[in-house]
């Protein structure tokens, strides 16, 4: 299943082997990759994800600089992340429908909390789940997540579908970044001293995932409000 495994560029952790379900890899003082952590939850999670996406379909958004993002986005929970010409922000309504974002399904919240706990973040209360869809060629350039009101809560990030190479960098955009391959079911959790690290996703390679087809879907849970 993971025979297409791209080796990690192990600048800092040269003794760690890539991706084995159940394994935890530490990529920072308070940053962890939980390999395959979501797999046992997906039978419950995927139908709820489909329902969320029927209510709030993926759409491509425009950055304040006027570029259309290659990644398509949606959200669920009390707050959803949006961008347009006037800036990045969280809103309580989907600007496309004018309706509140779909509720965060219980299984989403429970999984995000279980993953946060596994990474030593107790009492995580996510109020926003951003859903990113990558098709082959789509990428996320290096950025910091800093639109959340409180930066004390961690971020929990679930990867589904095609594999991707996640870049995990420093506190300046130009800092060297670690390249971490992420596979279907992997969860990245980070917070604390690592919360404002630059990060991104390299252009998605072509492929077809047996369950999700030619796409990668990433769910990121935050305490935004
Ligand atoms: C992605 N993720 O994995 C993009 N941000 O598709 C993010 O930008 C991200 O995974 C903050 C925390 C975790 C993440
Ligand atoms: Fe991010």
mmCIF file of N, CA and C and ligand atoms in Angstrom, residues 71 132 134 140 143 145 155-159 166 182 188 190 195 199-201 216-220 222, ligand 1:
data_model
loop_
_atom_site.group_PDB
_atom_site.id
_atom_site.type_symbol
_atom_site.label_atom_id
_atom_site.label_comp_id
_atom_site.label_asym_id
_atom_site.label_seq_id
_atom_site.Cartn_x
_atom_site.Cartn_y
_atom_site.Cartn_z
ATOM 1 N N UNK A 71 -5.488 25.124 -4.612
ATOM 2 C CA UNK A 71 -6.226 24.255 -3.699
ATOM 3 C C UNK A 71 -7.664 24.780 -3.588
ATOM 4 N N UNK A 132 -9.246 21.203 2.679
ATOM 5 C CA UNK A 132 -8.481 21.564 1.480
ATOM 6 C C UNK A 132 -8.518 20.398 0.502
ATOM 7 N N UNK A 134 -6.674 18.992 -2.948
ATOM 8 C CA UNK A 134 -5.581 19.106 -3.908
ATOM 9 C C UNK A 134 -5.833 18.127 -5.041
ATOM 10 N N UNK A 140 0.525 24.197 -1.933
ATOM 11 C CA UNK A 140 0.269 25.247 -0.934
ATOM 12 C C UNK A 140 1.626 25.860 -0.634
ATOM 13 N N UNK A 143 3.597 29.150 4.299
ATOM 14 C CA UNK A 143 2.807 30.161 5.018
ATOM 15 C C UNK A 143 2.843 29.858 6.504
ATOM 16 N N UNK A 145 0.173 29.905 9.902
ATOM 17 C CA UNK A 145 -1.241 29.993 10.253
ATOM 18 C C UNK A 145 -1.349 30.935 11.429
ATOM 19 N N UNK A 155 -2.854 22.844 16.142
ATOM 20 C CA UNK A 155 -3.585 22.549 14.913
ATOM 21 C C UNK A 155 -3.449 21.055 14.673
ATOM 22 N N UNK A 156 -4.566 20.439 14.293
ATOM 23 C CA UNK A 156 -4.584 19.013 13.974
ATOM 24 C C UNK A 156 -4.911 18.892 12.494
ATOM 25 N N UNK A 157 -4.080 18.185 11.756
ATOM 26 C CA UNK A 157 -4.187 18.139 10.299
ATOM 27 C C UNK A 157 -4.242 16.691 9.816
ATOM 28 N N UNK A 158 -5.334 16.337 9.147
ATOM 29 C CA UNK A 158 -5.567 14.955 8.711
ATOM 30 C C UNK A 158 -5.400 14.869 7.198
ATOM 31 N N UNK A 159 -4.602 13.924 6.747
ATOM 32 C CA UNK A 159 -4.377 13.722 5.314
ATOM 33 C C UNK A 159 -5.182 12.534 4.810
ATOM 34 N N UNK A 166 4.895 17.296 2.609
ATOM 35 C CA UNK A 166 4.638 18.442 3.479
ATOM 36 C C UNK A 166 5.979 19.072 3.826
ATOM 37 N N UNK A 182 3.343 12.642 3.540
ATOM 38 C CA UNK A 182 2.112 12.357 4.294
ATOM 39 C C UNK A 182 1.208 11.471 3.451
ATOM 40 N N UNK A 188 -0.984 15.121 11.396
ATOM 41 C CA UNK A 188 0.074 15.979 11.928
ATOM 42 C C UNK A 188 -0.566 16.853 13.000
ATOM 43 N N UNK A 190 0.515 20.016 15.648
ATOM 44 C CA UNK A 190 1.555 20.857 16.196
ATOM 45 C C UNK A 190 0.999 22.081 16.879
ATOM 46 N N UNK A 195 4.066 26.431 16.893
ATOM 47 C CA UNK A 195 2.797 26.837 16.299
ATOM 48 C C UNK A 195 2.934 27.765 15.082
ATOM 49 N N UNK A 199 5.058 26.485 6.787
ATOM 50 C CA UNK A 199 4.807 25.143 6.269
ATOM 51 C C UNK A 199 4.096 25.262 4.931
ATOM 52 N N UNK A 200 4.122 24.176 4.172
ATOM 53 C CA UNK A 200 3.485 24.174 2.858
ATOM 54 C C UNK A 200 3.410 22.759 2.309
ATOM 55 N N UNK A 201 2.871 22.643 1.105
ATOM 56 C CA UNK A 201 2.719 21.339 0.457
ATOM 57 C C UNK A 201 3.249 21.460 -0.971
ATOM 58 N N UNK A 216 -6.110 14.700 -3.074
ATOM 59 C CA UNK A 216 -5.753 14.647 -1.653
ATOM 60 C C UNK A 216 -6.683 15.612 -0.935
ATOM 61 N N UNK A 217 -7.271 15.162 0.150
ATOM 62 C CA UNK A 217 -8.101 16.039 0.981
ATOM 63 C C UNK A 217 -7.426 16.163 2.331
ATOM 64 N N UNK A 218 -7.306 17.387 2.794
ATOM 65 C CA UNK A 218 -6.672 17.664 4.078
ATOM 66 C C UNK A 218 -7.668 18.395 4.958
ATOM 67 N N UNK A 219 -7.848 17.901 6.167
ATOM 68 C CA UNK A 219 -8.720 18.560 7.147
ATOM 69 C C UNK A 219 -7.834 19.188 8.214
ATOM 70 N N UNK A 220 -7.974 20.485 8.457
ATOM 71 C CA UNK A 220 -7.216 21.075 9.562
ATOM 72 C C UNK A 220 -8.188 21.666 10.568
ATOM 73 N N UNK A 222 -8.796 23.812 14.037
ATOM 74 C CA UNK A 222 -8.195 24.907 14.794
ATOM 75 C C UNK A 222 -9.175 25.442 15.821
HETATM 76 C C1 LIG B 1 -2.123 20.636 3.960
HETATM 77 N N1 LIG B 1 -1.878 22.148 5.706
HETATM 78 O O1 LIG B 1 -1.579 19.732 4.607
HETATM 79 C C2 LIG B 1 -1.969 22.066 4.339
HETATM 80 N N2 LIG B 1 -1.585 24.339 8.445
HETATM 81 O O2 LIG B 1 -2.788 20.409 2.961
HETATM 82 C C3 LIG B 1 -1.676 23.289 6.363
HETATM 83 O O3 LIG B 1 -1.547 24.362 5.829
HETATM 84 C C4 LIG B 1 -1.585 23.205 7.791
HETATM 85 O O4 LIG B 1 -1.467 20.854 7.792
HETATM 86 C C5 LIG B 1 -1.459 24.330 9.760
HETATM 87 C C6 LIG B 1 -1.342 23.175 10.459
HETATM 88 C C7 LIG B 1 -1.364 22.000 9.811
HETATM 89 C C8 LIG B 1 -1.477 21.989 8.442
#
